[in-house]
Short mmCIF file of C-alpha atoms in Angstrom, two decimals:
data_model
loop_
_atom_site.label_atom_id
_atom_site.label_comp_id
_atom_site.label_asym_id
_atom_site.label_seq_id
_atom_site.Cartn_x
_atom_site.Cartn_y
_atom_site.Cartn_z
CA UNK A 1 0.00 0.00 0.00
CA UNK A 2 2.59 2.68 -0.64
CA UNK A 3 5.04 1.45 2.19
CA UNK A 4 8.11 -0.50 2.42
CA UNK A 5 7.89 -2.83 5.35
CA UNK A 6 10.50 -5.02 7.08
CA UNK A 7 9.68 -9.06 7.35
CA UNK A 8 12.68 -10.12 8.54
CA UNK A 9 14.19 -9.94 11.13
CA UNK A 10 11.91 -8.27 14.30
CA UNK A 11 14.80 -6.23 15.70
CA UNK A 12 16.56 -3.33 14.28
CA UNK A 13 19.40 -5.17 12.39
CA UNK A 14 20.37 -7.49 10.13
CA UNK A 15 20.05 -11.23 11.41
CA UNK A 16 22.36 -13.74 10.56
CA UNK A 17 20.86 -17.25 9.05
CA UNK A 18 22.41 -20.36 8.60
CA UNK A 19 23.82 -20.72 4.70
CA UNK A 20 22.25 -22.93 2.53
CA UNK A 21 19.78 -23.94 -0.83
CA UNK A 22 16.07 -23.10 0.47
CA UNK A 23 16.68 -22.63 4.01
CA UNK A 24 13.44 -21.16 5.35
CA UNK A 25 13.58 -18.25 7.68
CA UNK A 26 12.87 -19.16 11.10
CA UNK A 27 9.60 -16.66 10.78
CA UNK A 28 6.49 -16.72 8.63
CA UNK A 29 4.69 -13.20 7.21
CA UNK A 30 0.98 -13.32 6.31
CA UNK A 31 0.46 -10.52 3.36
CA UNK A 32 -2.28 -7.72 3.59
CA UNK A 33 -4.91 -7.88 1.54
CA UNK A 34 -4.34 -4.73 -0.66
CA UNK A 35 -3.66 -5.70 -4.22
CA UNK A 36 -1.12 -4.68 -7.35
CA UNK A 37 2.52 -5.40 -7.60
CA UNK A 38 4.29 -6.41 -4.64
CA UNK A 39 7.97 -5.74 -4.38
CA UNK A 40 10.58 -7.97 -2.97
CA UNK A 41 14.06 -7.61 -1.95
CA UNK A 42 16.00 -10.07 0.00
CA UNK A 43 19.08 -8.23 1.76
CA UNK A 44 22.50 -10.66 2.10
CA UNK A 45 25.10 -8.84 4.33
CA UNK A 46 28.58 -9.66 5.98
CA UNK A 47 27.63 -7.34 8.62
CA UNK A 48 24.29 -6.92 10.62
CA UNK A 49 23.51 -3.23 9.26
CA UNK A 50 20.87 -1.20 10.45
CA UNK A 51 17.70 -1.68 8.37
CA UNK A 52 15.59 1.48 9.28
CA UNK A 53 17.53 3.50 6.63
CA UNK A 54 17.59 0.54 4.10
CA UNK A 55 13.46 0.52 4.65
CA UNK A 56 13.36 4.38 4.07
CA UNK A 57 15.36 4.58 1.09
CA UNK A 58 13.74 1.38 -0.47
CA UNK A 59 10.10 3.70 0.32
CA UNK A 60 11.23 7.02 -1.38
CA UNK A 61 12.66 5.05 -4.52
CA UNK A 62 11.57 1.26 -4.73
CA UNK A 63 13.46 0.69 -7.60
CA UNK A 64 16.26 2.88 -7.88
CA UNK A 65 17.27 2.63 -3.54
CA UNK A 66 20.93 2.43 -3.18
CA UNK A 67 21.69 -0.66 -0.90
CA UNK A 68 24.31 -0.52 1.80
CA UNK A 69 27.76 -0.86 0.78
CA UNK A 70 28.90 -4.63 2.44
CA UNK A 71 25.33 -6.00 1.29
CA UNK A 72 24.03 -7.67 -1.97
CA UNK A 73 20.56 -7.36 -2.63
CA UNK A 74 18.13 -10.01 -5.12
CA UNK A 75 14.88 -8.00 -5.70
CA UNK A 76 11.94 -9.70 -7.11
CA UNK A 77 8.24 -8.84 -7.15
CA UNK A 78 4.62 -10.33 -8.28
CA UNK A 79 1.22 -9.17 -8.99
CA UNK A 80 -1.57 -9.90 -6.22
CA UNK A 81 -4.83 -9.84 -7.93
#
């Protein structure tokens, strides 16, 4: 609906997971109900960075938000109808 949210993890940082093909997160999120294109990215960093100013920037310019500098970043998205 217009806002970036966070999914993962609760707290304030990054979380480290263990490594691995399709290891799930240890957390499940339950999407709203508002439709359109939903917009994914999935943040991999050697550090546990703060994500408040990764969720800000990703906001103000979903597409175009600089990620931080010791992070790579896979961004996917799909339609809910």
């Amino acid at each position: 609906a217009g806002r970036a949210s966070i999914y993962f993890p609760e707290g304030p940082r990054a979380a480290q997971v263990a490594g691995g093909a399709e290891v799930p997160l240890p957390l499940g999120t339950r999407l709203d109900a508002t439709t359109g294109e939903e917009r994914l990215v999935g943040l991999f960093c050697s550090s546990p960075v703060e994500l408040e100013p990764v969720r800000l920037a990703l906001q103000k310019a979903p597409d175009a938000a600089p990620l931080p500098t010791d992070c790579q970043g896979l961004r996917w998205s799909f339609v809910k109808r």
